[in-house]
PDB file of C-alpha atoms in Angstrom:
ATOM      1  CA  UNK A   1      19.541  -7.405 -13.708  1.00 36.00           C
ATOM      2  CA  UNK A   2      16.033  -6.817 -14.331  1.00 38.00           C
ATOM      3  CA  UNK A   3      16.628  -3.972 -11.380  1.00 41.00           C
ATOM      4  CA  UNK A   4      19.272  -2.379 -13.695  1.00 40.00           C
ATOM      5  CA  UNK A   5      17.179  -2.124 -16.616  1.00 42.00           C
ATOM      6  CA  UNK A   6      14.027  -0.465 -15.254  1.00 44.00           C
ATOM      7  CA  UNK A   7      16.333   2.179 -13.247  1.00 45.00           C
ATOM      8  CA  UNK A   8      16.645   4.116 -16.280  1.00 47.00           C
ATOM      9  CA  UNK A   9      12.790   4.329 -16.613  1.00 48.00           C
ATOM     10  CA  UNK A  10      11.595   7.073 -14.418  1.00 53.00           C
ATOM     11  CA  UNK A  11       7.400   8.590 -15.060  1.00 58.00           C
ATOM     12  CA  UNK A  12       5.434  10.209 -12.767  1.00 71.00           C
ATOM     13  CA  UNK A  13       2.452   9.387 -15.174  1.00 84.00           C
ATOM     14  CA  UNK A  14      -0.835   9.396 -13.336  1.00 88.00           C
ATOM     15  CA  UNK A  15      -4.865   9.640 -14.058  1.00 92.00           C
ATOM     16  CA  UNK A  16      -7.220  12.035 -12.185  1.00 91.00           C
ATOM     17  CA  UNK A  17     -10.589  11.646 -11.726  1.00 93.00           C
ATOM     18  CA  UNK A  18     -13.505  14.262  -9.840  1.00 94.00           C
ATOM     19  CA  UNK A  19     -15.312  11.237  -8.309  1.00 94.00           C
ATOM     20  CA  UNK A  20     -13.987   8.825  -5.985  1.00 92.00           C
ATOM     21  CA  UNK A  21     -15.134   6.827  -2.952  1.00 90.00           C
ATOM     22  CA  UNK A  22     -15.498   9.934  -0.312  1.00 90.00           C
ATOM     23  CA  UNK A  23     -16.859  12.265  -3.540  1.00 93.00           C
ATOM     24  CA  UNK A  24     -19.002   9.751  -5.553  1.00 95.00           C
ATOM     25  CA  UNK A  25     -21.069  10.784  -8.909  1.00 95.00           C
ATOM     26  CA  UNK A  26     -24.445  11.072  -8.062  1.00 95.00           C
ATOM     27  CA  UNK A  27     -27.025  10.864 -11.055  1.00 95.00           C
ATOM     28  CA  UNK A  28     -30.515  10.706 -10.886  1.00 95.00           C
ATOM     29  CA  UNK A  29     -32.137   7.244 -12.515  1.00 94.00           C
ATOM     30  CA  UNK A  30     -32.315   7.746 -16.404  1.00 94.00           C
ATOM     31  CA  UNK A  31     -29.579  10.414 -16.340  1.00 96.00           C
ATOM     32  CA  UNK A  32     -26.774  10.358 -18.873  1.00 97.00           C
ATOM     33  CA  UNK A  33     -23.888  12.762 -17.952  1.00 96.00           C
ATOM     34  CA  UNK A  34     -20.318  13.524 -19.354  1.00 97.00           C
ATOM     35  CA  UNK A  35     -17.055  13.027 -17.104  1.00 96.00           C
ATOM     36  CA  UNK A  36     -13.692  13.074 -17.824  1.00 96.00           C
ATOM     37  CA  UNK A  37     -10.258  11.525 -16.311  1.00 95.00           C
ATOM     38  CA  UNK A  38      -7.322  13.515 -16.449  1.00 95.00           C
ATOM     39  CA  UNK A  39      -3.766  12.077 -17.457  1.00 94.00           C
ATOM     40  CA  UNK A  40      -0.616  13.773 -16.500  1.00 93.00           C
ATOM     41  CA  UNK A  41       2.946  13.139 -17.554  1.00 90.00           C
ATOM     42  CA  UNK A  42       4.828  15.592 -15.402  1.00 86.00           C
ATOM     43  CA  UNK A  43       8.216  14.039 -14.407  1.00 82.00           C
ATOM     44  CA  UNK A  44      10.799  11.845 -16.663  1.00 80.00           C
ATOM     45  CA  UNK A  45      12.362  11.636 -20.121  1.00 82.00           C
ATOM     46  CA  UNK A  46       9.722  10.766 -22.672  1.00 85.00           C
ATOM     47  CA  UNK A  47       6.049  11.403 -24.290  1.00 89.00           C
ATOM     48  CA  UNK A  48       3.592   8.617 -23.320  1.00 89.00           C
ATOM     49  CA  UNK A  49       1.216   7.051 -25.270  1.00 92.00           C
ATOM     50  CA  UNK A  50      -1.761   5.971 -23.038  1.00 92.00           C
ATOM     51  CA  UNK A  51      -4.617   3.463 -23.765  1.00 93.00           C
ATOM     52  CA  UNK A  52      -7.881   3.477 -21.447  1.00 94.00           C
ATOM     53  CA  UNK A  53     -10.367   0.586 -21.314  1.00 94.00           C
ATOM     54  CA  UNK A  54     -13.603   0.219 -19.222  1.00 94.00           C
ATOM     55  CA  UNK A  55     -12.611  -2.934 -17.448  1.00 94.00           C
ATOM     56  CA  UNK A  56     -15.813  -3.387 -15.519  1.00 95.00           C
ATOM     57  CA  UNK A  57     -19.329  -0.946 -15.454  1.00 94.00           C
ATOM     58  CA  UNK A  58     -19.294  -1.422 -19.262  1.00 94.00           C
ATOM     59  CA  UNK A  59     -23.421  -1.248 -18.816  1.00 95.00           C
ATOM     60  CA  UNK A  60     -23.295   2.315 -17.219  1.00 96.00           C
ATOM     61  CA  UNK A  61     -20.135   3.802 -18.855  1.00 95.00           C
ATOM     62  CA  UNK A  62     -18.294   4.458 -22.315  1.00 94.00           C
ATOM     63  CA  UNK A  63     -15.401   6.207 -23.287  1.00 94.00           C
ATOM     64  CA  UNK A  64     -16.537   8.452 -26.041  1.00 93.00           C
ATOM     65  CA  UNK A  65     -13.074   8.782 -27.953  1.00 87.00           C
ATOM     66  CA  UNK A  66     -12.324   5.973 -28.942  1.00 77.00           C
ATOM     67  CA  UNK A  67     -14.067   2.928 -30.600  1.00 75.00           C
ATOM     68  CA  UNK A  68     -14.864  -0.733 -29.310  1.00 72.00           C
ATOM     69  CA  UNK A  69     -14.839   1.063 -25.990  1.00 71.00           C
ATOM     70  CA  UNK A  70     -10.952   1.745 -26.038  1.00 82.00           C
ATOM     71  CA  UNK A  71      -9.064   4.836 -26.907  1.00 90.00           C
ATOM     72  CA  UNK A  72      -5.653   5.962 -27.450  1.00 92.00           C
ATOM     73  CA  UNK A  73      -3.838   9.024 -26.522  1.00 93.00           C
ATOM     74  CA  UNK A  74      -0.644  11.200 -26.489  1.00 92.00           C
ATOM     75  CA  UNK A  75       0.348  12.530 -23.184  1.00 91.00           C
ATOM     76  CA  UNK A  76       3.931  14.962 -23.804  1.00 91.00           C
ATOM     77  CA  UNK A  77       6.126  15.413 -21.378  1.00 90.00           C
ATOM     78  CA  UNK A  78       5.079  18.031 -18.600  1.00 89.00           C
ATOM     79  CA  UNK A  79       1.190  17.943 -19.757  1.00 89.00           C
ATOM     80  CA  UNK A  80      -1.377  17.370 -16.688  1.00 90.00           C
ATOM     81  CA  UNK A  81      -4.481  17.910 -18.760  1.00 91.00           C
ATOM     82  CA  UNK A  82      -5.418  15.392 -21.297  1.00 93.00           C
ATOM     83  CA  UNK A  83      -8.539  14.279 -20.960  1.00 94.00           C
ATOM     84  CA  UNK A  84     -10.118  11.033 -21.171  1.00 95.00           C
ATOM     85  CA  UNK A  85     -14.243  11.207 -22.447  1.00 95.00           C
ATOM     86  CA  UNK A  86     -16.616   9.225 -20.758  1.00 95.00           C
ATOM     87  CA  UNK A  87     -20.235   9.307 -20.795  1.00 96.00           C
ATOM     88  CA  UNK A  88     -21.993   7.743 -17.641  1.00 97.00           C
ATOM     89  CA  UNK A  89     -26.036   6.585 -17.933  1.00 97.00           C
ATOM     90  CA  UNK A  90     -27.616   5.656 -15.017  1.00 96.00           C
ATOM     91  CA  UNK A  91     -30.535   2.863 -15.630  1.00 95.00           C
ATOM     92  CA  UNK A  92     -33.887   4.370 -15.573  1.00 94.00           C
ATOM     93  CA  UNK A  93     -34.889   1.030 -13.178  1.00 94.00           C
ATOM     94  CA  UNK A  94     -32.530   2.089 -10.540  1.00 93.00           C
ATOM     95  CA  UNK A  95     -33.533   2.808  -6.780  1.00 93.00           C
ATOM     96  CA  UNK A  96     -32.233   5.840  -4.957  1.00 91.00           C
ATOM     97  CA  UNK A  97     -29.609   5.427  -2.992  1.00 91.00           C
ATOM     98  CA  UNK A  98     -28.494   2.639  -5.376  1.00 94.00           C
ATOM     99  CA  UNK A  99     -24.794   1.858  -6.284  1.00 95.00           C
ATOM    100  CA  UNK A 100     -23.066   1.481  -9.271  1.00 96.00           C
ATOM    101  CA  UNK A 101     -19.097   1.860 -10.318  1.00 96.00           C
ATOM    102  CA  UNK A 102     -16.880   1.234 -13.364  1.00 97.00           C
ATOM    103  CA  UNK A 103     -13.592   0.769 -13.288  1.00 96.00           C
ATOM    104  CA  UNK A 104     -10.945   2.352 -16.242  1.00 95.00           C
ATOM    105  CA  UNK A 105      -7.863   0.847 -17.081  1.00 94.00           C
ATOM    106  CA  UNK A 106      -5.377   3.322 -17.793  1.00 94.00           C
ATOM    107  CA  UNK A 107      -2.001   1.696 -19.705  1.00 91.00           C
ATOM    108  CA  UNK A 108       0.825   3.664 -20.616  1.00 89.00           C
ATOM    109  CA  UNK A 109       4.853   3.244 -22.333  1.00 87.00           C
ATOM    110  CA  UNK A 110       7.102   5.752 -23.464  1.00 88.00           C
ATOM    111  CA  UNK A 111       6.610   6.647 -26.986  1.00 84.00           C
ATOM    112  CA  UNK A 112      10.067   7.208 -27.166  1.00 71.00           C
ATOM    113  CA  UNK A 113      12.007   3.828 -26.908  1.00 60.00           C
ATOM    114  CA  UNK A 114      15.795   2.879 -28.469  1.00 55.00           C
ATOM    115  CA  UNK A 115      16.124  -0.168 -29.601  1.00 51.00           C
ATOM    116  CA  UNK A 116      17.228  -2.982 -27.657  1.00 49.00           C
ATOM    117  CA  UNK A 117      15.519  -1.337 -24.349  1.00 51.00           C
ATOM    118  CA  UNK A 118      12.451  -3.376 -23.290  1.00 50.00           C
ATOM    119  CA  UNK A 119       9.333  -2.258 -22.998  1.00 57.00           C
ATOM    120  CA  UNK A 120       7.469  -1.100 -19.696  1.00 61.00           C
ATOM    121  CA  UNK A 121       4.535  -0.673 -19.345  1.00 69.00           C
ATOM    122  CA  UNK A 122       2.495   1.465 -16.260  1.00 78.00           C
ATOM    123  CA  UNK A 123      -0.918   0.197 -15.961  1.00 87.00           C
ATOM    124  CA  UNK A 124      -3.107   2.441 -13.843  1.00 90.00           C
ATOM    125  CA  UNK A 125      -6.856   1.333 -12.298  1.00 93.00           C
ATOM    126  CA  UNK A 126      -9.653   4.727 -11.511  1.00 94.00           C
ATOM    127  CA  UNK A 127     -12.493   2.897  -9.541  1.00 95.00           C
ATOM    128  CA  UNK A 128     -15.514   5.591  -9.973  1.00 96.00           C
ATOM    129  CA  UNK A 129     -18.686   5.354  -7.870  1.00 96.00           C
ATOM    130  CA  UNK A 130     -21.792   6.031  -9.478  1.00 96.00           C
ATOM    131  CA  UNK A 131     -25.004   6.814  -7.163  1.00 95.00           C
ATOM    132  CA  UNK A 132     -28.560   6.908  -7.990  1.00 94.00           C
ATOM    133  CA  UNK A 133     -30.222   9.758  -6.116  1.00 87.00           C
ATOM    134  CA  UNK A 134     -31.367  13.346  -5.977  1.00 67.00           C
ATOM    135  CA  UNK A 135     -29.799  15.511  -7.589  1.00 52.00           C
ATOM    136  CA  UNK A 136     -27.280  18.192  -4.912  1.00 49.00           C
ATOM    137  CA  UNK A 137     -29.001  20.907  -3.874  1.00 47.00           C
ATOM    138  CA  UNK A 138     -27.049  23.875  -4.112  1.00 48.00           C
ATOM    139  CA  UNK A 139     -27.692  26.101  -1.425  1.00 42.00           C
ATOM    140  CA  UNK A 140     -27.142  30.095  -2.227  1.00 51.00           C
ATOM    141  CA  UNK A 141     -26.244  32.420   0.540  1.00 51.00           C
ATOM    142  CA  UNK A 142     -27.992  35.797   0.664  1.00 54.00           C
ATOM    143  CA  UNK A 143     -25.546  36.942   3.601  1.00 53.00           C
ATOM    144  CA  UNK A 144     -28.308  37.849   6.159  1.00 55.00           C
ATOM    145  CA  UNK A 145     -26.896  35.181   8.428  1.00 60.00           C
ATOM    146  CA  UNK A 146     -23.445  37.136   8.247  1.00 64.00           C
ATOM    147  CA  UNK A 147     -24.785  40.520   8.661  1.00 67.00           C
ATOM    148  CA  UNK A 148     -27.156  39.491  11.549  1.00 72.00           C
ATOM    149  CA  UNK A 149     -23.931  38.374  13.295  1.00 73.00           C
ATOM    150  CA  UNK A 150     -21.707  41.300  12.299  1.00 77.00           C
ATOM    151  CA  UNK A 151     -24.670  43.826  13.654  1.00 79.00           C
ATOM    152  CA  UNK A 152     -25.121  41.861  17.176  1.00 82.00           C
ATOM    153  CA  UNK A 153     -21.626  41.793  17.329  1.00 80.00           C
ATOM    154  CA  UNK A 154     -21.049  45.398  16.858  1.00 85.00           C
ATOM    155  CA  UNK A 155     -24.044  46.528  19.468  1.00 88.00           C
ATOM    156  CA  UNK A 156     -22.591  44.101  21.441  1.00 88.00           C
ATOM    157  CA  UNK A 157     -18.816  45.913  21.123  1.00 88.00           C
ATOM    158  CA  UNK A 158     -20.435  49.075  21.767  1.00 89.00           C
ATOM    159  CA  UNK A 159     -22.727  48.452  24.688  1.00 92.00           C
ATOM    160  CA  UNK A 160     -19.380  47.345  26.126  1.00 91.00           C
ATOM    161  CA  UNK A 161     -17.173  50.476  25.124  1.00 91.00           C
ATOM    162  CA  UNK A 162     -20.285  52.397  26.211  1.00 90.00           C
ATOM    163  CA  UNK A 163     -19.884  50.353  30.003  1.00 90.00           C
ATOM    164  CA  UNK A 164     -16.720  51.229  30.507  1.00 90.00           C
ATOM    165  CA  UNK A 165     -16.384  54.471  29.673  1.00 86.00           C
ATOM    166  CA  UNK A 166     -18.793  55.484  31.966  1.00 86.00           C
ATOM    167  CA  UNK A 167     -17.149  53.471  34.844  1.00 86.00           C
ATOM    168  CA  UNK A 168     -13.741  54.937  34.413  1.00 84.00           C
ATOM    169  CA  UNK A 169     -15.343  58.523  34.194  1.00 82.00           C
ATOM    170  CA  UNK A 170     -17.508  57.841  37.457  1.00 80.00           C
ATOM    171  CA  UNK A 171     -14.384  56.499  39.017  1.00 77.00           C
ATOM    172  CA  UNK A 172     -12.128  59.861  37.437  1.00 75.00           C
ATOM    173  CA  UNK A 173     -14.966  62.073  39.176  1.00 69.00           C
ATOM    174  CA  UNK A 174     -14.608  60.300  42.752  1.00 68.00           C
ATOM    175  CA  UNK A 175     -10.878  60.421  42.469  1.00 66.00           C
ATOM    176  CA  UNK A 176     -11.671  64.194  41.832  1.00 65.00           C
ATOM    177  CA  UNK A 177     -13.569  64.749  44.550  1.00 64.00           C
ATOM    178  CA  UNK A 178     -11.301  62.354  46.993  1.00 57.00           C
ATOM    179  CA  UNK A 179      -8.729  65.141  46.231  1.00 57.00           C
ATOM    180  CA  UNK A 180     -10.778  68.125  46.177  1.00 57.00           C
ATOM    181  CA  UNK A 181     -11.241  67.492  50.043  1.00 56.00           C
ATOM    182  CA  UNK A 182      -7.741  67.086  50.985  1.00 54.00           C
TER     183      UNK A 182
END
Protein backbone atom coordinates (compact mmCIF):
# COMPACT_ATOMS: atom_id res chain seq x y z
CA UNK A 1 0.00 0.00 0.00
CA UNK A 2 2.50 2.34 1.15
CA UNK A 3 4.11 1.47 -2.57
CA UNK A 4 0.83 2.79 -4.11
CA UNK A 5 0.80 5.96 -2.40
CA UNK A 6 4.32 7.29 -3.03
CA UNK A 7 3.99 6.22 -6.91
CA UNK A 8 2.18 9.29 -7.53
CA UNK A 9 5.08 11.37 -6.04
CA UNK A 10 7.67 11.80 -8.67
CA UNK A 11 10.81 14.96 -8.02
CA UNK A 12 13.93 15.07 -9.43
CA UNK A 13 14.79 17.70 -6.66
CA UNK A 14 18.50 17.87 -6.02
CA UNK A 15 21.31 20.33 -4.34
CA UNK A 16 24.59 21.32 -6.10
CA UNK A 17 27.50 22.31 -4.59
CA UNK A 18 31.25 23.66 -6.31
CA UNK A 19 33.23 21.77 -3.61
CA UNK A 20 33.26 18.22 -2.98
CA UNK A 21 35.73 15.50 -1.97
CA UNK A 22 37.95 15.43 -5.41
CA UNK A 23 37.41 19.60 -5.62
CA UNK A 24 37.63 20.66 -1.91
CA UNK A 25 37.41 24.55 -0.70
CA UNK A 26 40.64 25.62 0.10
CA UNK A 27 40.90 28.81 2.42
CA UNK A 28 43.77 30.18 3.89
CA UNK A 29 43.68 30.24 8.05
CA UNK A 30 41.58 33.37 9.14
CA UNK A 31 39.76 33.51 5.78
CA UNK A 32 36.02 34.03 5.64
CA UNK A 33 34.55 33.35 2.13
CA UNK A 34 30.97 33.15 0.57
CA UNK A 35 29.64 29.81 -1.15
CA UNK A 36 26.54 28.83 -2.28
CA UNK A 37 24.51 25.38 -2.92
CA UNK A 38 22.33 25.21 -5.72
CA UNK A 39 18.72 23.57 -5.57
CA UNK A 40 16.98 22.36 -8.61
CA UNK A 41 13.44 21.18 -9.12
CA UNK A 42 13.51 20.09 -12.72
CA UNK A 43 11.21 17.03 -13.15
CA UNK A 44 7.55 16.31 -11.52
CA UNK A 45 4.23 17.97 -10.69
CA UNK A 46 4.72 20.53 -7.96
CA UNK A 47 6.77 23.68 -6.42
CA UNK A 48 8.97 22.61 -3.45
CA UNK A 49 9.52 24.24 -0.47
CA UNK A 50 13.08 23.41 0.81
CA UNK A 51 14.63 23.88 4.33
CA UNK A 52 18.60 23.70 4.77
CA UNK A 53 20.31 23.18 8.14
CA UNK A 54 24.08 22.95 8.97
CA UNK A 55 23.96 19.55 10.56
CA UNK A 56 27.60 19.37 11.51
CA UNK A 57 30.74 22.21 10.85
CA UNK A 58 28.40 24.67 12.65
CA UNK A 59 31.97 26.30 13.99
CA UNK A 60 33.25 26.99 10.37
CA UNK A 61 29.94 27.54 8.46
CA UNK A 62 26.51 29.53 8.45
CA UNK A 63 23.84 29.86 6.18
CA UNK A 64 23.39 33.54 5.78
CA UNK A 65 19.53 33.52 4.82
CA UNK A 66 18.01 32.40 7.24
CA UNK A 67 18.05 32.75 11.10
CA UNK A 68 19.01 30.23 14.01
CA UNK A 69 21.17 28.80 11.27
CA UNK A 70 18.12 27.45 9.15
CA UNK A 71 16.48 28.87 6.12
CA UNK A 72 13.58 28.32 4.01
CA UNK A 73 13.05 28.47 0.38
CA UNK A 74 10.78 28.16 -2.74
CA UNK A 75 12.11 26.06 -5.48
CA UNK A 76 9.18 26.18 -8.73
CA UNK A 77 8.92 23.69 -10.88
CA UNK A 78 11.71 23.57 -13.68
CA UNK A 79 14.12 26.11 -11.62
CA UNK A 80 17.91 24.76 -11.24
CA UNK A 81 19.23 27.93 -9.68
CA UNK A 82 18.17 28.83 -6.26
CA UNK A 83 20.72 29.40 -4.20
CA UNK A 84 21.46 28.53 -0.77
CA UNK A 85 24.02 31.40 1.22
CA UNK A 86 26.67 30.20 3.21
CA UNK A 87 29.54 31.90 4.60
CA UNK A 88 32.62 29.60 5.45
CA UNK A 89 35.53 31.02 8.16
CA UNK A 90 38.40 29.14 8.49
CA UNK A 91 40.03 29.41 12.23
CA UNK A 92 42.92 31.68 12.29
CA UNK A 93 44.73 28.64 14.60
CA UNK A 94 44.54 26.25 11.79
CA UNK A 95 47.65 24.39 10.20
CA UNK A 96 48.05 24.12 6.46
CA UNK A 97 47.07 21.31 5.03
CA UNK A 98 44.44 21.03 7.80
CA UNK A 99 40.86 19.59 7.30
CA UNK A 100 37.67 20.75 8.03
CA UNK A 101 33.93 19.92 6.51
CA UNK A 102 30.28 20.77 7.27
CA UNK A 103 27.65 18.98 6.31
CA UNK A 104 23.99 20.75 5.01
CA UNK A 105 20.85 19.16 5.35
CA UNK A 106 18.75 19.87 2.54
CA UNK A 107 14.73 18.85 3.25
CA UNK A 108 12.17 19.28 0.80
CA UNK A 109 7.90 18.47 0.17
CA UNK A 110 5.74 19.60 -2.41
CA UNK A 111 4.16 22.82 -1.66
CA UNK A 112 1.36 21.69 -3.45
CA UNK A 113 -0.44 18.83 -1.49
CA UNK A 114 -4.50 17.74 -1.64
CA UNK A 115 -5.80 16.78 1.20
CA UNK A 116 -5.87 13.39 2.39
CA UNK A 117 -2.35 12.67 0.47
CA UNK A 118 0.47 12.20 3.02
CA UNK A 119 3.27 14.00 3.23
CA UNK A 120 6.85 13.09 1.79
CA UNK A 121 9.44 14.39 2.48
CA UNK A 122 13.15 14.23 0.36
CA UNK A 123 15.90 14.88 2.69
CA UNK A 124 19.17 15.55 0.90
CA UNK A 125 22.94 15.54 2.76
CA UNK A 126 26.04 18.04 0.75
CA UNK A 127 29.25 16.94 2.70
CA UNK A 128 31.73 20.04 1.81
CA UNK A 129 35.47 19.84 2.51
CA UNK A 130 37.08 22.75 3.78
CA UNK A 131 41.10 22.96 3.56
CA UNK A 132 43.46 25.20 5.22
CA UNK A 133 46.24 26.13 2.80
CA UNK A 134 47.67 28.46 0.21
CA UNK A 135 45.73 30.06 -1.64
CA UNK A 136 45.63 28.43 -5.89
CA UNK A 137 47.94 29.91 -7.85
CA UNK A 138 46.60 30.78 -11.04
CA UNK A 139 48.97 30.33 -13.64
CA UNK A 140 48.54 32.79 -16.91
CA UNK A 141 49.74 31.64 -20.24
CA UNK A 142 51.62 34.14 -22.41
CA UNK A 143 51.55 31.54 -25.44
CA UNK A 144 55.37 31.44 -26.04
CA UNK A 145 55.26 27.75 -25.21
CA UNK A 146 52.64 27.37 -28.17
CA UNK A 147 54.36 29.48 -30.62
CA UNK A 148 57.84 27.93 -29.87
CA UNK A 149 56.16 24.63 -30.88
CA UNK A 150 54.16 25.90 -33.85
CA UNK A 151 57.62 27.61 -35.28
CA UNK A 152 59.83 24.25 -34.76
CA UNK A 153 57.13 22.53 -36.16
CA UNK A 154 56.82 24.52 -39.24
CA UNK A 155 60.89 24.61 -39.95
CA UNK A 156 60.61 21.25 -39.23
CA UNK A 157 57.63 20.74 -42.15
CA UNK A 158 59.68 22.69 -44.38
CA UNK A 159 63.16 21.30 -44.02
CA UNK A 160 61.21 18.17 -44.97
CA UNK A 161 59.24 19.56 -48.11
CA UNK A 162 62.59 21.21 -48.87
CA UNK A 163 64.27 17.22 -48.72
CA UNK A 164 62.15 15.90 -50.91
CA UNK A 165 61.78 18.08 -53.46
CA UNK A 166 65.18 18.06 -54.19
CA UNK A 167 65.33 14.18 -54.23
CA UNK A 168 62.53 13.74 -56.66
CA UNK A 169 64.11 16.53 -58.94
CA UNK A 170 67.69 14.80 -58.71
CA UNK A 171 65.96 11.56 -59.42
CA UNK A 172 63.63 13.47 -62.56
CA UNK A 173 67.19 14.68 -63.91
CA UNK A 174 68.80 11.01 -63.89
CA UNK A 175 65.68 9.60 -65.39
CA UNK A 176 66.39 12.42 -68.00
CA UNK A 177 69.58 11.63 -68.70
CA UNK A 178 68.92 7.58 -68.51
CA UNK A 179 66.76 8.45 -71.60
CA UNK A 180 68.72 11.00 -73.26
CA UNK A 181 71.30 8.10 -73.97
CA UNK A 182 69.02 5.64 -75.38
Amino acid sequence: MSFLLAAHFVSAFGVTSFYYEGRPLVMMPGESRNISLILQNMVGNDDMKATAEITEGREIAVILDGLDGEAEYLVPLGVKDVQVNIQVSMPSNARRGERYEFKVLVGAAPINEGEGQLGVVQGIVTTVPVYAGAEEKKIESTGRGYWRYALAFAVAAAIIIVVIAYIRKRKSLKDREFYAYQ
